[in-house]
Short mmCIF file of C-alpha atoms in Angstrom, two decimals:
data_model
loop_
_atom_site.label_atom_id
_atom_site.label_comp_id
_atom_site.label_asym_id
_atom_site.label_seq_id
_atom_site.Cartn_x
_atom_site.Cartn_y
_atom_site.Cartn_z
CA MET A 28 -3.87 56.04 15.73
CA LYS A 29 -6.88 54.34 17.25
CA SER A 30 -8.54 53.94 13.88
CA ARG A 31 -5.34 52.40 12.46
CA SER A 32 -5.29 49.87 15.30
CA SER A 33 -8.92 49.07 14.68
CA LEU A 34 -8.20 48.61 11.00
CA LEU A 35 -5.28 46.32 11.77
CA LEU A 36 -7.44 44.30 14.14
CA ALA A 37 -10.14 44.06 11.51
CA ILE A 38 -7.62 42.88 8.91
CA LEU A 39 -6.27 40.29 11.32
CA ALA A 40 -9.77 39.15 12.15
CA VAL A 41 -10.62 38.77 8.48
CA ALA A 42 -7.38 36.86 7.91
CA ALA A 43 -8.18 34.57 10.84
CA ILE A 44 -11.64 33.90 9.49
CA HIS A 45 -10.18 33.01 6.11
CA LEU A 46 -7.79 30.59 7.77
CA ALA A 47 -10.40 28.98 9.93
CA PHE A 48 -13.32 28.67 7.57
CA ALA A 49 -13.97 27.51 4.09
CA GLN A 50 -16.50 29.93 2.71
CA GLY A 51 -18.75 28.78 -0.07
CA GLU A 52 -21.66 30.52 -1.69
CA ARG A 53 -24.23 28.83 0.48
CA MET A 54 -22.37 27.33 3.43
CA THR A 55 -19.49 28.10 5.76
CA LEU A 56 -17.37 25.28 7.12
CA HIS A 57 -14.67 25.00 9.74
CA LYS A 58 -11.54 23.82 7.95
CA VAL A 59 -10.48 21.64 10.86
CA VAL A 60 -12.61 19.82 13.43
CA GLU A 61 -11.27 17.76 16.31
CA ALA A 62 -12.56 14.20 16.32
CA GLY A 63 -15.62 13.87 18.50
CA SER A 64 -16.05 17.57 19.17
CA ALA A 65 -19.19 19.54 18.41
CA PHE A 66 -19.20 21.72 15.31
CA SER A 67 -21.63 23.54 13.11
CA ILE A 68 -22.15 24.50 9.50
CA GLN A 69 -23.81 27.75 8.59
CA SER A 70 -25.90 27.88 5.44
CA VAL A 71 -27.36 30.91 3.70
CA GLY A 72 -30.49 31.38 1.68
CA SER A 73 -33.97 30.15 2.28
CA GLY A 74 -35.85 26.94 1.84
CA LYS A 75 -34.95 23.40 2.69
CA ALA A 76 -31.94 21.34 1.71
CA GLU A 77 -30.06 18.19 2.59
CA LEU A 78 -26.59 18.30 4.04
CA TYR A 79 -24.31 15.30 3.57
CA ILE A 80 -21.02 14.86 5.42
CA ILE A 81 -19.08 12.20 3.60
CA GLY A 82 -15.71 10.69 4.35
CA PRO A 83 -14.05 7.32 4.46
CA GLY A 84 -14.71 7.09 8.19
CA GLN A 85 -18.33 8.21 8.40
CA VAL A 86 -21.30 9.41 6.39
CA LEU A 87 -23.89 11.71 7.94
CA LYS A 88 -27.00 13.36 6.59
CA ARG A 89 -29.05 16.23 7.98
CA ASP A 90 -32.18 17.96 6.71
CA VAL A 91 -31.43 21.65 6.98
CA GLN A 92 -33.29 24.89 6.82
CA LEU A 93 -31.21 27.21 4.67
CA GLY A 94 -30.08 30.31 6.51
CA GLU A 95 -29.82 28.51 9.79
CA MET A 96 -26.92 26.94 11.61
CA THR A 97 -26.76 23.15 11.46
CA SER A 98 -25.18 21.81 14.62
CA PHE A 99 -23.45 18.48 15.07
CA ALA A 100 -23.32 17.34 18.66
CA THR A 101 -20.25 16.09 20.51
CA GLY A 102 -19.41 12.59 19.40
CA SER A 103 -21.31 12.72 16.12
CA LEU A 104 -18.26 12.98 13.85
CA TYR A 105 -15.37 11.09 15.38
CA ASN A 106 -13.33 9.34 12.71
CA ALA A 107 -10.33 11.36 11.56
CA GLY A 108 -10.16 12.05 7.88
CA HIS A 109 -10.88 14.40 5.05
CA TYR A 110 -14.60 14.98 4.67
CA LEU A 111 -16.73 16.41 1.94
CA ALA A 112 -19.79 18.46 2.85
CA VAL A 113 -22.50 18.48 0.19
CA LEU A 114 -25.44 20.84 0.47
CA ALA A 115 -28.14 19.72 -1.93
CA GLY A 116 -31.16 21.90 -2.50
CA GLY A 117 -33.90 21.61 -5.10
CA SER A 118 -32.01 23.61 -7.69
CA PHE A 119 -28.43 23.59 -6.51
CA THR A 120 -25.67 21.47 -5.07
CA GLU A 121 -22.72 22.98 -3.26
CA THR A 122 -19.71 21.21 -1.90
CA GLY A 123 -16.97 22.05 0.54
CA SER A 124 -14.41 20.06 2.45
CA PHE A 125 -12.82 19.96 5.87
CA ASP A 126 -10.52 17.78 7.95
CA VAL A 127 -11.30 15.90 11.13
CA LEU A 128 -8.12 15.45 13.14
CA ALA A 129 -7.45 13.01 15.96
CA ALA A 130 -8.08 14.31 19.47
CA SER A 131 -4.88 15.36 21.21
CA LYS A 132 -5.36 13.23 24.32
CA PRO A 133 -4.15 9.64 24.01
CA ALA A 134 -6.65 7.03 25.13
CA ASN A 135 -5.38 3.75 23.71
CA LEU A 136 -1.94 2.30 23.10
CA SER A 137 -1.28 -0.57 20.77
CA PHE A 138 1.89 -2.04 22.18
CA LEU A 139 3.82 -4.65 20.25
CA ALA A 140 6.53 -6.34 22.30
CA LYS A 141 8.86 -8.95 20.84
CA PRO A 142 9.84 -11.60 21.61
CA SER A 143 7.50 -13.05 24.19
CA ARG A 144 10.23 -15.39 25.49
CA LEU A 145 14.01 -15.01 25.45
CA PRO A 146 17.15 -15.96 27.40
CA VAL A 147 18.44 -13.74 30.19
CA GLY A 148 21.27 -11.28 29.65
CA LEU A 149 20.73 -10.37 25.98
CA HIS A 150 21.71 -6.85 24.97
CA ASP A 151 18.81 -5.09 23.19
CA GLY A 152 17.04 -8.43 23.16
CA ILE A 153 13.56 -7.03 23.81
CA THR A 154 11.96 -4.53 21.46
CA GLY A 155 8.72 -2.66 21.84
CA ALA A 156 6.81 -0.49 19.37
CA VAL A 157 3.80 1.50 20.39
CA TYR A 158 1.09 3.18 18.31
CA ILE A 159 -0.88 5.96 19.99
CA PHE A 160 -4.61 6.38 19.47
CA ASP A 161 -7.27 8.74 20.75
CA GLY A 162 -10.55 7.59 22.28
CA TYR A 163 -12.03 6.98 18.83
CA HIS A 164 -9.07 4.91 17.68
CA ASN A 165 -7.62 7.62 15.47
CA LEU A 166 -3.81 7.57 15.29
CA ILE A 167 -2.38 10.64 17.04
CA ALA A 168 0.35 11.90 14.74
CA THR A 169 1.58 14.76 16.93
CA PRO A 170 4.84 14.04 18.84
CA THR A 171 3.99 12.58 22.24
CA PRO A 172 6.38 11.52 25.05
CA VAL A 173 6.23 7.81 25.78
CA SER A 174 7.80 5.96 28.70
CA PHE A 175 8.84 2.31 28.45
CA GLU A 176 9.47 0.26 31.60
CA LEU A 177 10.70 -3.30 31.98
CA SER A 178 10.42 -4.65 35.51
CA THR A 179 11.32 -8.03 36.99
CA SER A 180 9.45 -9.86 39.70
CA SER A 181 12.11 -8.75 42.21
CA GLY A 182 11.37 -5.11 41.40
CA ALA A 183 14.43 -4.22 39.28
CA MET A 184 13.41 -1.84 36.53
CA GLN A 185 14.79 -0.49 33.29
CA LYS A 186 13.24 2.72 32.04
CA HIS A 187 13.50 4.34 28.62
CA ALA A 188 11.87 7.51 27.36
CA ALA A 189 10.96 8.20 23.74
CA VAL A 190 8.94 10.72 21.75
CA SER A 191 6.54 9.41 19.15
CA SER A 192 6.83 10.41 15.55
CA ASN A 193 3.87 10.04 13.22
CA GLY A 194 2.01 8.13 15.89
CA ALA A 195 4.69 5.52 16.63
CA ALA A 196 7.51 5.17 19.14
CA TRP A 197 9.86 2.29 19.85
CA THR A 198 12.53 1.10 22.21
CA ALA A 199 14.99 -1.75 22.72
CA MET A 200 15.91 -3.13 26.14
CA ASP A 201 18.29 -5.70 27.56
CA SER A 202 16.84 -8.84 29.02
CA THR A 203 17.68 -8.92 32.71
CA SER A 204 19.83 -11.45 34.58
CA GLU A 205 16.86 -12.91 36.41
CA GLN A 206 14.62 -15.57 34.94
CA GLY A 207 10.86 -15.15 35.27
CA ALA A 208 7.96 -13.17 33.86
CA ASP A 209 8.87 -9.52 33.32
CA HIS A 210 6.33 -6.75 32.89
CA PHE A 211 7.00 -4.57 29.86
CA VAL A 212 4.91 -1.40 30.06
CA ALA A 213 4.40 1.45 27.60
CA ARG A 214 2.96 4.50 29.31
CA ILE A 215 1.69 7.94 28.35
CA GLY A 216 0.38 9.80 31.37
CA ASP A 217 -2.29 7.60 32.91
CA VAL A 218 -2.69 5.46 29.80
CA SER A 219 -0.60 2.32 29.72
CA SER A 220 -0.35 -1.03 28.07
CA THR A 221 1.48 -4.05 29.54
CA ARG A 222 3.01 -7.11 27.92
CA ILE A 223 4.55 -10.07 29.69
CA VAL A 224 7.99 -11.12 28.50
CA ALA A 225 9.21 -14.51 29.78
CA GLN A 226 12.92 -14.63 30.49
CA VAL A 227 14.40 -18.09 30.56
CA PRO A 228 17.89 -19.20 31.65
CA GLY A 229 20.69 -18.88 29.13
CA ASP A 230 23.21 -21.59 28.19
CA PRO A 231 24.76 -23.68 30.99
CA CYS A 232 27.84 -22.16 32.55
CA GLU A 233 30.73 -23.94 34.39
CA LEU A 234 29.52 -27.45 33.79
CA THR A 235 31.28 -29.81 36.21
CA ILE A 236 31.06 -33.55 36.81
CA SER A 237 32.19 -35.84 39.57
CA ALA A 238 32.78 -39.60 39.29
CA ARG A 239 32.55 -42.55 41.69
CA GLN A 240 32.93 -46.25 41.10
CA VAL A 241 29.85 -48.38 41.58
CA GLY A 242 30.79 -52.03 41.21
CA GLU A 243 32.23 -52.59 37.72
CA LYS A 244 30.98 -49.22 36.50
CA VAL A 245 31.55 -45.56 37.15
CA GLN A 246 28.75 -43.17 38.02
CA LEU A 247 29.09 -39.64 36.61
CA THR A 248 27.04 -36.84 38.15
CA THR A 249 26.94 -33.17 37.28
CA ALA A 250 26.84 -30.42 39.84
CA PRO A 251 23.56 -28.45 39.70
CA VAL A 252 23.60 -26.91 36.23
CA ARG A 253 23.16 -23.15 36.10
CA ASP A 254 23.58 -20.39 33.55
CA CYS A 255 26.18 -17.66 33.92
CA HIS A 256 23.71 -15.55 35.96
CA GLY A 257 23.02 -18.34 38.45
CA ASN A 258 19.61 -19.33 37.08
CA ALA A 259 18.88 -23.06 37.18
CA ILE A 260 18.84 -24.66 33.74
CA PRO A 261 15.43 -26.27 33.19
CA ASP A 262 14.96 -30.00 33.58
CA GLY A 263 14.99 -31.84 30.30
CA THR A 264 18.02 -29.98 28.94
CA VAL A 265 20.30 -32.61 27.43
CA VAL A 266 23.79 -33.17 28.85
CA THR A 267 26.20 -35.32 26.87
CA PHE A 268 28.70 -37.55 28.70
CA THR A 269 31.64 -38.89 26.70
CA GLU A 270 34.09 -41.66 27.63
CA SER A 271 37.29 -41.77 25.53
CA TYR A 272 39.51 -44.81 25.70
CA SER A 273 42.13 -46.43 23.45
CA GLY A 274 41.22 -44.19 20.52
CA ALA A 275 37.49 -44.99 20.85
CA GLN A 276 34.56 -43.03 22.29
CA SER A 277 31.24 -43.82 23.98
CA THR A 278 28.62 -41.11 24.50
CA ILE A 279 25.43 -41.00 26.50
CA ASP A 280 22.84 -38.17 26.34
CA ALA A 281 21.03 -37.64 29.62
CA PRO A 282 18.39 -35.03 30.44
CA LEU A 283 18.64 -32.85 33.50
CA LYS A 284 16.44 -34.08 36.31
CA HIS A 285 16.01 -31.96 39.43
CA GLY A 286 18.81 -29.74 38.11
CA ILE A 287 21.44 -32.48 37.65
CA ALA A 288 22.27 -35.17 35.09
CA GLU A 289 23.55 -38.61 36.03
CA VAL A 290 24.78 -41.61 34.02
CA THR A 291 26.61 -44.88 34.65
CA MET A 292 29.33 -45.92 32.22
CA PRO A 293 31.62 -48.97 32.01
CA VAL A 294 35.05 -48.69 33.60
CA ARG A 295 37.99 -48.93 31.26
CA ALA A 296 41.60 -48.43 32.33
CA GLY A 297 43.01 -45.13 31.09
CA ALA A 298 39.57 -43.77 30.11
CA THR A 299 38.78 -40.07 30.16
CA PHE A 300 35.28 -38.79 30.96
CA SER A 301 34.05 -35.43 29.74
CA VAL A 302 30.76 -33.57 29.71
CA ALA A 303 29.10 -31.00 27.45
CA SER A 304 25.74 -29.33 27.02
CA GLY A 305 24.95 -27.33 23.94
CA VAL A 306 28.12 -25.43 23.11
CA VAL A 307 29.44 -25.51 26.67
CA MET A 308 32.20 -27.97 27.63
CA GLY A 309 32.67 -29.10 31.22
CA ASN A 310 35.62 -30.59 33.06
CA GLN A 311 37.40 -33.87 32.23
CA ILE A 312 38.13 -36.74 34.61
CA GLY A 313 40.87 -39.30 33.93
CA TRP A 314 40.24 -42.87 35.25
CA ASN A 315 43.34 -44.98 35.95
CA LYS A 316 42.01 -47.60 38.33
CA MET B 1117 -36.22 18.10 -2.97
CA ARG B 1118 -34.73 15.04 -4.50
CA ALA B 1119 -32.52 12.80 -2.51
CA LEU B 1120 -29.04 12.12 -3.74
CA LYS B 1121 -28.99 8.55 -4.84
CA PHE B 1122 -25.52 8.48 -6.19
CA LEU B 1123 -22.69 10.58 -5.05
CA ILE B 1124 -19.51 10.01 -6.88
CA LEU B 1125 -16.53 11.78 -5.44
CA SER B 1126 -13.86 11.78 -8.05
CA VAL B 1127 -13.72 9.21 -10.70
CA GLY B 1128 -11.42 6.41 -11.57
CA CYS B 1129 -10.99 2.85 -10.61
CA ALA B 1130 -8.95 0.17 -12.25
CA ALA B 1131 -9.82 -3.42 -12.77
CA THR B 1132 -6.50 -5.00 -12.02
CA LEU B 1133 -3.50 -4.14 -9.95
CA ASN B 1134 -1.28 -3.83 -13.00
CA SER B 1135 -3.55 -1.54 -14.91
CA TYR B 1136 -4.19 0.37 -11.73
CA ALA B 1137 -0.52 0.84 -11.08
CA ALA B 1138 -0.02 1.92 -14.65
CA GLN B 1139 -2.84 4.43 -14.32
CA VAL B 1140 -1.87 5.83 -10.93
CA ALA B 1141 1.49 7.49 -10.53
CA VAL B 1142 3.11 6.17 -7.37
CA HIS B 1143 6.18 8.06 -6.29
CA VAL B 1144 8.07 6.68 -3.32
CA GLU B 1145 9.98 9.32 -1.38
CA PRO B 1146 13.44 8.46 -0.08
CA VAL B 1147 13.12 6.28 3.01
CA ASN B 1148 13.49 8.30 6.19
CA LEU B 1149 13.04 5.64 8.81
CA GLN B 1150 12.41 6.09 12.47
CA GLY B 1151 13.68 2.88 13.98
CA PRO B 1152 16.79 0.73 14.20
CA ARG B 1153 16.10 -1.69 11.43
CA PRO B 1154 17.02 -1.04 7.82
CA LEU B 1155 14.21 -1.56 5.36
CA GLU B 1156 14.76 -4.49 3.06
CA ASP B 1157 14.03 -3.97 -0.64
CA GLN B 1158 11.42 -6.72 -0.55
CA SER B 1159 9.64 -5.09 2.36
CA LYS B 1160 9.71 -1.73 0.62
CA ALA B 1161 8.20 -3.26 -2.50
CA ALA B 1162 5.60 -5.01 -0.36
CA VAL B 1163 4.59 -1.74 1.31
CA VAL B 1164 3.96 -0.09 -2.05
CA ARG B 1165 2.15 -3.14 -3.38
CA ASP B 1166 -0.06 -3.47 -0.29
CA TYR B 1167 -0.73 0.25 -0.30
CA ILE B 1168 -1.95 0.23 -3.89
CA ARG B 1169 -4.00 -2.87 -3.28
CA ALA B 1170 -5.55 -1.28 -0.19
CA TRP B 1171 -6.59 1.73 -2.24
CA GLN B 1172 -8.09 -0.58 -4.84
CA SER B 1173 -10.13 -2.44 -2.26
CA PHE B 1174 -11.11 0.82 -0.63
CA ASP B 1175 -12.28 2.27 -3.97
CA ALA B 1176 -14.23 -0.82 -4.89
CA ALA B 1177 -15.86 -1.36 -1.50
CA LEU B 1178 -17.06 2.22 -1.11
CA GLY B 1179 -18.00 2.47 -4.79
CA GLN B 1180 -20.16 -0.65 -4.68
CA ASN B 1181 -21.21 -0.55 -1.02
CA ARG B 1182 -19.75 -4.03 -0.52
CA PRO B 1183 -17.86 -4.30 2.78
CA GLU B 1184 -16.65 -7.80 1.93
CA LEU B 1185 -14.31 -6.28 -0.66
CA LEU B 1186 -12.30 -4.83 2.23
CA ASP B 1187 -11.46 -8.24 3.64
CA ALA B 1188 -8.31 -8.85 1.63
CA ASP B 1189 -6.56 -5.67 2.71
CA PHE B 1190 -8.14 -4.35 5.89
CA VAL B 1191 -8.54 -5.99 9.28
CA GLY B 1192 -9.37 -4.92 12.81
CA THR B 1193 -10.49 -1.40 13.60
CA ALA B 1194 -9.66 -0.10 10.14
CA ARG B 1195 -11.95 -2.62 8.53
CA ASP B 1196 -14.70 -2.01 11.08
CA LYS B 1197 -14.63 1.73 10.49
CA LEU B 1198 -14.78 1.40 6.72
CA SER B 1199 -17.48 -1.23 6.98
CA ASP B 1200 -19.55 1.11 9.16
CA THR B 1201 -19.11 3.84 6.55
CA ILE B 1202 -20.38 1.53 3.83
CA GLN B 1203 -23.42 0.64 5.94
CA GLN B 1204 -24.11 4.33 6.54
CA GLN B 1205 -23.80 4.99 2.81
CA ALA B 1206 -26.12 2.14 1.93
CA LYS B 1207 -28.68 3.35 4.45
CA LEU B 1208 -28.66 6.80 2.85
CA GLY B 1209 -28.61 5.44 -0.69
CA ILE B 1210 -25.19 6.85 -1.40
CA ARG B 1211 -22.04 5.38 -2.79
CA SER B 1212 -18.71 7.06 -3.23
CA GLN B 1213 -15.69 6.57 -5.35
CA TYR B 1214 -12.25 8.01 -4.76
CA GLN B 1215 -10.01 8.80 -7.62
CA ASP B 1216 -6.35 8.63 -6.86
CA ARG B 1217 -4.31 10.11 -9.66
CA SER B 1218 -1.00 10.01 -7.89
CA HIS B 1219 0.60 8.99 -4.62
CA ASP B 1220 3.75 10.34 -3.03
CA LEU B 1221 4.47 7.67 -0.52
CA GLN B 1222 7.01 7.96 2.26
CA ILE B 1223 7.88 5.06 4.54
CA LEU B 1224 8.39 6.43 8.04
CA PHE B 1225 8.55 3.64 10.55
CA TYR B 1226 9.72 0.06 10.45
CA SER B 1227 9.36 -1.77 13.73
CA PRO B 1228 12.51 -3.36 15.22
CA ASP B 1229 11.11 -6.85 14.70
CA GLY B 1230 10.25 -6.11 11.08
CA ASN B 1231 6.57 -6.92 11.38
CA TYR B 1232 5.10 -3.46 11.20
CA ASP B 1233 5.70 -0.43 9.10
CA THR B 1234 4.17 2.98 8.73
CA ALA B 1235 3.96 4.91 5.54
CA ARG B 1236 2.29 8.11 4.63
CA ASN B 1237 1.05 9.60 1.48
CA CYS B 1238 2.26 13.14 1.13
CA SER B 1239 -0.14 14.01 -1.65
CA LEU B 1240 -3.39 13.22 0.09
CA PRO B 1241 -5.51 15.17 2.54
CA ARG B 1242 -4.18 14.88 6.08
CA ARG B 1243 -5.85 12.24 8.06
CA ILE B 1244 -4.97 8.90 9.42
CA ASP B 1245 -6.37 6.22 7.32
CA SER B 1246 -5.28 2.69 7.37
CA GLY B 1247 -4.33 -0.17 5.26
CA ARG B 1248 -3.87 -3.38 7.10
CA SER B 1249 -4.15 -3.14 10.80
CA GLU B 1250 -4.05 -5.91 13.30
CA MET B 1251 -3.17 -3.83 16.25
CA GLU B 1252 -6.16 -4.71 18.33
CA GLY B 1253 -4.89 -7.13 20.93
CA ALA B 1254 -1.45 -5.99 20.07
CA GLY B 1255 1.45 -8.22 20.74
CA ILE B 1256 -0.12 -11.34 19.37
CA SER B 1257 -0.21 -10.58 15.67
CA ILE B 1258 2.63 -12.03 13.70
CA GLY B 1259 3.78 -11.23 10.22
CA THR B 1260 1.07 -8.75 9.41
CA ARG B 1261 2.00 -5.55 7.79
CA VAL B 1262 0.47 -2.45 9.28
CA MET B 1263 0.12 0.41 6.90
CA GLU B 1264 -0.98 3.71 8.34
CA ILE B 1265 -1.42 6.40 5.77
CA ALA B 1266 -1.18 9.93 7.08
CA LYS B 1267 -2.35 12.39 4.53
CA SER B 1268 -1.22 15.96 4.11
CA PRO B 1269 -3.74 18.75 4.52
CA ASP B 1270 -4.29 19.70 0.92
CA PRO B 1271 -7.14 17.80 -0.66
CA ALA B 1272 -6.72 19.38 -4.05
CA SER B 1273 -3.47 17.65 -4.73
CA ASN B 1274 -5.06 14.27 -4.96
CA ILE B 1275 -8.57 14.77 -6.12
CA SER B 1276 -8.36 16.27 -9.53
CA GLU B 1277 -11.89 15.77 -10.62
CA ARG B 1278 -15.11 15.62 -8.73
CA VAL B 1279 -18.38 14.54 -10.19
CA ILE B 1280 -21.69 14.60 -8.41
CA GLU B 1281 -24.59 12.92 -10.07
CA ARG B 1282 -28.24 13.04 -9.29
CA ALA B 1283 -30.18 9.82 -9.32
CA THR B 1284 -32.28 10.90 -12.22
CA GLY B 1285 -29.24 11.73 -14.24
CA THR B 1286 -30.71 15.08 -15.09
CA ARG B 1287 -28.05 17.00 -13.23
CA ARG B 1288 -24.36 16.60 -13.48
CA ILE B 1289 -21.87 18.94 -11.91
CA THR B 1290 -18.29 18.57 -12.80
CA ARG B 1291 -15.41 20.46 -11.40
CA LYS B 1292 -12.13 19.69 -13.06
CA SER B 1293 -8.91 21.28 -11.92
CA THR B 1294 -6.36 22.36 -14.47
CA LYS B 1295 -3.09 20.55 -14.95
CA ARG B 1296 -1.22 23.54 -13.55
CA GLU B 1297 -3.43 23.58 -10.45
CA ARG B 1298 -2.77 19.92 -9.86
CA GLU B 1299 0.98 20.30 -10.28
CA ARG B 1300 1.11 23.26 -7.89
CA ALA B 1301 -0.98 21.44 -5.32
CA ARG B 1302 1.27 18.41 -5.58
CA GLU B 1303 4.39 20.55 -5.13
CA ARG B 1304 2.88 22.22 -2.06
CA ALA B 1305 1.95 18.89 -0.55
CA ARG B 1306 5.41 17.45 -1.22
CA ALA B 1307 7.13 20.47 0.28
CA ARG B 1308 4.96 20.27 3.36
CA CYS B 1309 5.53 16.55 3.65
CA CYS B 1310 9.28 16.95 3.63
CA ALA B 1311 9.16 20.00 5.92
CA ASP B 1312 7.49 17.90 8.60
CA PHE B 1313 10.70 16.00 9.09
#
């Protein structure tokens, strides 16, 4: 029974070696090496040879003594990829191949947040895509949990969780009701990347005007113009005042200044004054004096 | 011991995109997108076109040890890494050429804003290589396509022929896989590619 167990163990060990190494006539390679980690290549025979490690990410060369182990120190081979090992002696050349895979620990995030500026209160208005890299800037393709956070200056926070697939993860978030610079953060453990997303007021909401006679004219003034979330509409936004009388119309465009717009229009009996900004209509005032 | 002056890994390079495309079989797997945005036909065509062009530039740059040939298709870290490789090759007196007989390309990720996509080649050795990349300083690049090519673990499926030449030309070792070997390797790679999802 003991000998059978030993045999089984031996078979398993042999199988493991076959899985882990690529065995050539003159050299033995690990099939997989983690980026940046130390590894070695065993050669057999005697005499001197040159060992080339060649891949799209790096090319290395070592003078080797056949029969000895050639060691590559930590950090010597760090770009992920498929590599060819070429052992060139005076009378022979032998090749083998192995893969260098990205390290499992994320070290860098490339975080793409769009747009950089948008109105408040938009559903799924902000999108973020993140690519996950190791310390050598190799894309980590293994699924990795990613946390996305969008926080306003007042501390309100939206949080989404995602798992990366093939090195990428994404999310979509609503813009908040508060104007200002929001912090959009992608985080994996202690690695994070932050983007600033500017939220600006939306369209004016509940546009209202008041009127008062000034001599022969009437002065029209808006109430402080705000969006539907109470954010002040920025100065410079155009407000259009319209006077309708006897089948005719006069319009004046005035920019917001200190949050309000103000114009003076001629007085005509039976005139109606109205106001609009963008697609938003305000109240109307009839003038019968 | 003689130094290797020329090391040619696989053979084959085409002069133009059209002849290259005709020479290399490019099979695009059904789109299996991770992301909310559907992939437009034009974008899909652009991914394949950019991918083939990136391989062309890659072949030429590493075959001639001319990093400037990367400029049209590689930027950022991807370009830097390949450029470093070319410098290392030149220092050692080596150049390399990659022969790509076929590509099984699968588009995996299309960013919500439509500026970035990820594709992988199921018939190439597993690694993360890159086409265009402008992800350094992320968030400021606009309209640049990012093409990350993740390769499957089986090298045999792509490299069908490997030639190593000595500088003197006195020694030439050729290993050519059979058609059946190549087909089986391709099937294995495709099965593995699809099994990952």
